[in-house]
Amino acid sequence: MAEAVPQRPDSAPPLRSSWSALAAATGAAVMTAVSVPALAMGALGLLSLAGALTFGVESAYTPGIALLAGSVVLAGVLGLTPPFLLAAAYLVLLAWDVGKHGFGIAREVGREPSTLRIEAVHGLSSALVYAAGATLGYAIYAGVTGGRSVVALLALLVGAVTLLFALRT
Amino acid sequence: MSRTRRGLLVVGLVSGLGGVLFVASPGIVRGVSLTGAARTAPVAVVGVATAVLAARSLLNGLGDDAPDDGEGRTATAGAFPSPERRPRYDPPGTEFARRVDAIGWTDRRDAKPANRRELRDDLRDVAASALSRADGASPSEVETRLDDGSWTDDPVASAFFAGDLVPSLSPSGYVRALVRGEPPFARRARRAVAALSKRSGADDVTPAPSADLRTAFEDEPAVRTSRYLPSRERESTTDRVRGVTAAALAVGGLGIVTLRPGLLPLALFGITVSGYARAVSAPSRAVTVERVVSDSEPAVGDEVEVTLSVRNVGDATLADLRFVDGVPPGLAVVDGSPAFATALRPGKRASVTYTVEAVRGDHAFDPALVVTRDALGVRKRETLVDAETTVSCRPPAKPRSGRATARTTTRAGRSRSDAPGPGVEFHSVREYRPGDPPSRIDWRRKAKTGEFSTVAFHEHRRQRVLVVVDARTEAYVAWGDEADGSGGSDGGGDGEPVVQRGVAAADALVSRFRSAGVPVGLAALSPRSCWHPPGRGGDHHRRIRETLASHPAFGWEAPDGEVDASAAVHEIHRRVRADTRVIFVSPLSDDASVVAARRFDAHGHPVSVLSPDPTARTRSRGYESGYASLTRERRLRRLRAAGIPASDWNPSEPLREVMRDGRSRATTSG
């Protein structure tokens, strides 16, 4: 694939990171394409990501991710089922993390040295940690929908949020 | 832990456990059936509260996006270190190019745009000097030609002097200027410089800026590892965590407010990431760094292989380890990269090899920068790790012929002084005074007249020489074809600072004087003071050469401070005998260098100037280079007009050529 883009700027992330991020983002865009506005948002976000990764413009990356996240929220508001919603959010998060990590590598290490190891370790760890988050979300969703208790959901959320801020360092 | 925090903790724990309990056995809350406001109010309150928290978190994140290092923002030098590049030296004329670049569209609104007027006045001086030399015309003729534009065929160039400071444009001309993106005045200035250069015999100067100048304008300067991290160690947490948390909370809040329970679980991502960031400990710094160079005393131009190995001496795996070696400023990396990234298990070692090209001087490596992160890249620790290595590269001392060394005697030097005394050349006759040596009594006169008289001769003294190297910031201009380093740059240079050529010349001069038996000293015109009084002998000579190779004043990094040329010259003058001959080695890149040479002259020192020419290059001469040549030639002429011999030296030629016929050239081309 490297031949397809012969001259990438030095600030562009390594190819492996770029393709993984783009693949994850594409997955998210496909999943959230439940309506025309959500599809449009996702496609726009995807375009922005592709541009940012190809031309090495880090400042264009976050807006692209924000657009994708927006399309996830929109899909959620429009009634996409939570399992898909969780998966799409998971992919967006992964795309963000991998892409940002790639930009960091380009900035600090450059193109010449092999960065396969840190890319692989980082990608796998991110995938695992976010998967834990998604699983947790799915477990609660499944538990709550089984019991049909909004109170339980609320209590869990309040607990989680307050714990989060209590433990803030 | 503060009281509110403890309260929050208790509420969170109770609520969370309650939630788990309700999920586990829905029967408990089945009895509680909420209706009306009691059902919607808590939902709305929690939703709004979550959204507010998210907003606050996000705002905090935007407020201080710089990593907190406890020392404020000055602790970082900005960009990540890029030691594989040399420090960037501006090509000659960059100062002028900046002035042209600063000509803006908005100047048009001023009634008298000062920067435009100054630019034109300066260029007019240069033009007057260059044209009167090229045409042999009188000053008033030159002024007339400049005013009516008959000095050049280029209408754009002639309009620079003949036209207005703020040219009035036709609408189509205005559109054209807008398309070009450059005010017409700046364009005219560039064309005028190119036309002037052509009149002065430099046909290769184009009105466009050279490639080197564009690189100098665009490139980020190279950052040394020690500058990047003066505090030697820093820990930071990425604000990615904050972003994810805030976004997830916001989505959760939105889900509550819009009553879409499907969005609620998304908040869990924020909680997971945030929890991870809190749980993970700061990455280990237990690494040792070892650096091996293939040759610590290479010859100039040799390629030296540097191997840097990093070992994880801790007991935790380093998931993300990046390091950048502290390549010294003078050494350019020609092969490989001094940066590396890997994951390292305990006890394992990783290494990187790269090649640098040796240049003269002592080059001490900066500490290597080691950056470790946890697996998710949330926390990062940057550490400078010392591994002291010095590559010292000295040009070989030139063996002199036996004839020359044999002349190193304690006898008088060759310079004839005006003082009467012993010698061979007749000076004067005076009355005999008791104590005059009998050999100098004029016995014939005694025989003729019966009176004693004493003959005095021109006394021969050993002339002392002081080599003064101009190593001010202004002298650190690049010479030769920098370009991209590829392609055969036969002319040499490669964007080295011309000061290095001056230092090499000083080295050659010192050796030459030493072999001629002349006491020679060394001084630097630099904020970094360097001084060797004139002296003789092998040890003295070795010390001077040592200084030239290793003293920071002659280093590869331009000094930071300013130096007052007149004051510095006065200081040097106070330290040496008044008849000491001064050889001033300077690229003459600014007027202060001329001032320095003339101050030496005014203090009574015989001065000569040896000037390596930074504008001598083989290709791609832009207008800025043309301007630099024009002003430099003018300075040379001013020196020669003041009776100071000044030799112009193209640094890609061997110095011997200049030194052999330097005197004749300097005096004939006055």
Short mmCIF file of N, CA and C in Angstrom, two decimals, chain B residues 17 60 74 91 219 222 229 250 305 311 316 323 327 391 427 472 489 550 564 573 576 586 597 603 663 668-669:
data_model
loop_
_atom_site.label_atom_id
_atom_site.label_comp_id
_atom_site.label_asym_id
_atom_site.label_seq_id
_atom_site.Cartn_x
_atom_site.Cartn_y
_atom_site.Cartn_z
N LEU B 17 -23.16 0.52 44.93
CA LEU B 17 -23.53 -0.78 45.50
C LEU B 17 -25.02 -1.01 45.41
N ASN B 60 -11.59 22.56 31.92
CA ASN B 60 -10.32 22.42 32.63
C ASN B 60 -9.24 21.93 31.67
N THR B 74 8.11 27.38 30.58
CA THR B 74 9.46 27.63 30.09
C THR B 74 10.30 26.37 30.17
N PRO B 91 21.49 31.14 5.77
CA PRO B 91 22.32 31.47 4.62
C PRO B 91 22.60 32.97 4.60
N ASP B 219 11.86 25.69 8.10
CA ASP B 219 12.24 24.60 9.00
C ASP B 219 12.20 25.01 10.46
N ALA B 222 16.68 22.95 14.92
CA ALA B 222 17.00 21.70 15.59
C ALA B 222 17.04 21.94 17.10
N LEU B 229 14.80 19.41 27.72
CA LEU B 229 14.40 19.01 29.06
C LEU B 229 15.43 19.51 30.07
N ALA B 250 -20.59 13.45 28.77
CA ALA B 250 -21.54 14.29 28.05
C ALA B 250 -22.57 13.43 27.33
N GLU B 305 30.62 5.41 13.47
CA GLU B 305 29.42 4.67 13.81
C GLU B 305 29.15 4.81 15.31
N ARG B 311 19.15 -0.63 28.24
CA ARG B 311 18.80 -1.87 28.91
C ARG B 311 17.76 -1.57 29.98
N ALA B 316 9.83 -4.28 35.63
CA ALA B 316 8.57 -4.17 34.91
C ALA B 316 8.86 -4.02 33.42
N PHE B 323 13.61 6.45 22.57
CA PHE B 323 14.73 7.27 22.96
C PHE B 323 15.39 7.98 21.78
N VAL B 327 22.86 13.80 19.98
CA VAL B 327 23.95 14.00 19.02
C VAL B 327 24.47 15.43 19.18
N VAL B 391 33.69 12.73 21.02
CA VAL B 391 34.41 12.44 19.79
C VAL B 391 35.29 13.64 19.53
N HIS B 427 70.08 54.28 10.66
CA HIS B 427 68.95 55.06 11.13
C HIS B 427 69.36 56.52 11.36
N ARG B 472 31.23 35.87 16.36
CA ARG B 472 29.98 36.41 16.90
C ARG B 472 28.81 35.66 16.26
N SER B 489 27.97 17.79 -3.78
CA SER B 489 28.29 19.18 -3.49
C SER B 489 29.81 19.29 -3.45
N SER B 550 38.63 22.82 20.72
CA SER B 550 37.68 22.44 21.76
C SER B 550 37.02 23.61 22.48
N ASP B 564 29.77 43.69 21.92
CA ASP B 564 30.04 45.03 21.42
C ASP B 564 31.43 45.02 20.79
N HIS B 573 43.07 45.02 22.77
CA HIS B 573 44.17 45.98 22.62
C HIS B 573 44.91 46.19 23.95
N VAL B 576 47.61 43.39 24.66
CA VAL B 576 48.79 43.09 23.85
C VAL B 576 49.61 44.35 23.63
N SER B 586 37.40 37.11 9.48
CA SER B 586 35.97 37.40 9.61
C SER B 586 35.28 37.27 8.27
N ALA B 597 37.63 45.83 12.69
CA ALA B 597 38.92 45.91 12.00
C ALA B 597 39.46 47.33 12.07
N HIS B 603 43.73 51.75 17.02
CA HIS B 603 44.56 51.56 18.20
C HIS B 603 46.03 51.42 17.84
N ARG B 663 49.08 38.98 0.02
CA ARG B 663 49.52 40.36 0.17
C ARG B 663 49.36 41.11 -1.14
N THR B 668 46.67 45.06 -4.57
CA THR B 668 46.35 45.49 -5.92
C THR B 668 44.86 45.73 -6.10
N SER B 669 44.04 44.93 -5.48
CA SER B 669 42.60 45.09 -5.72
C SER B 669 42.01 46.03 -4.69
#
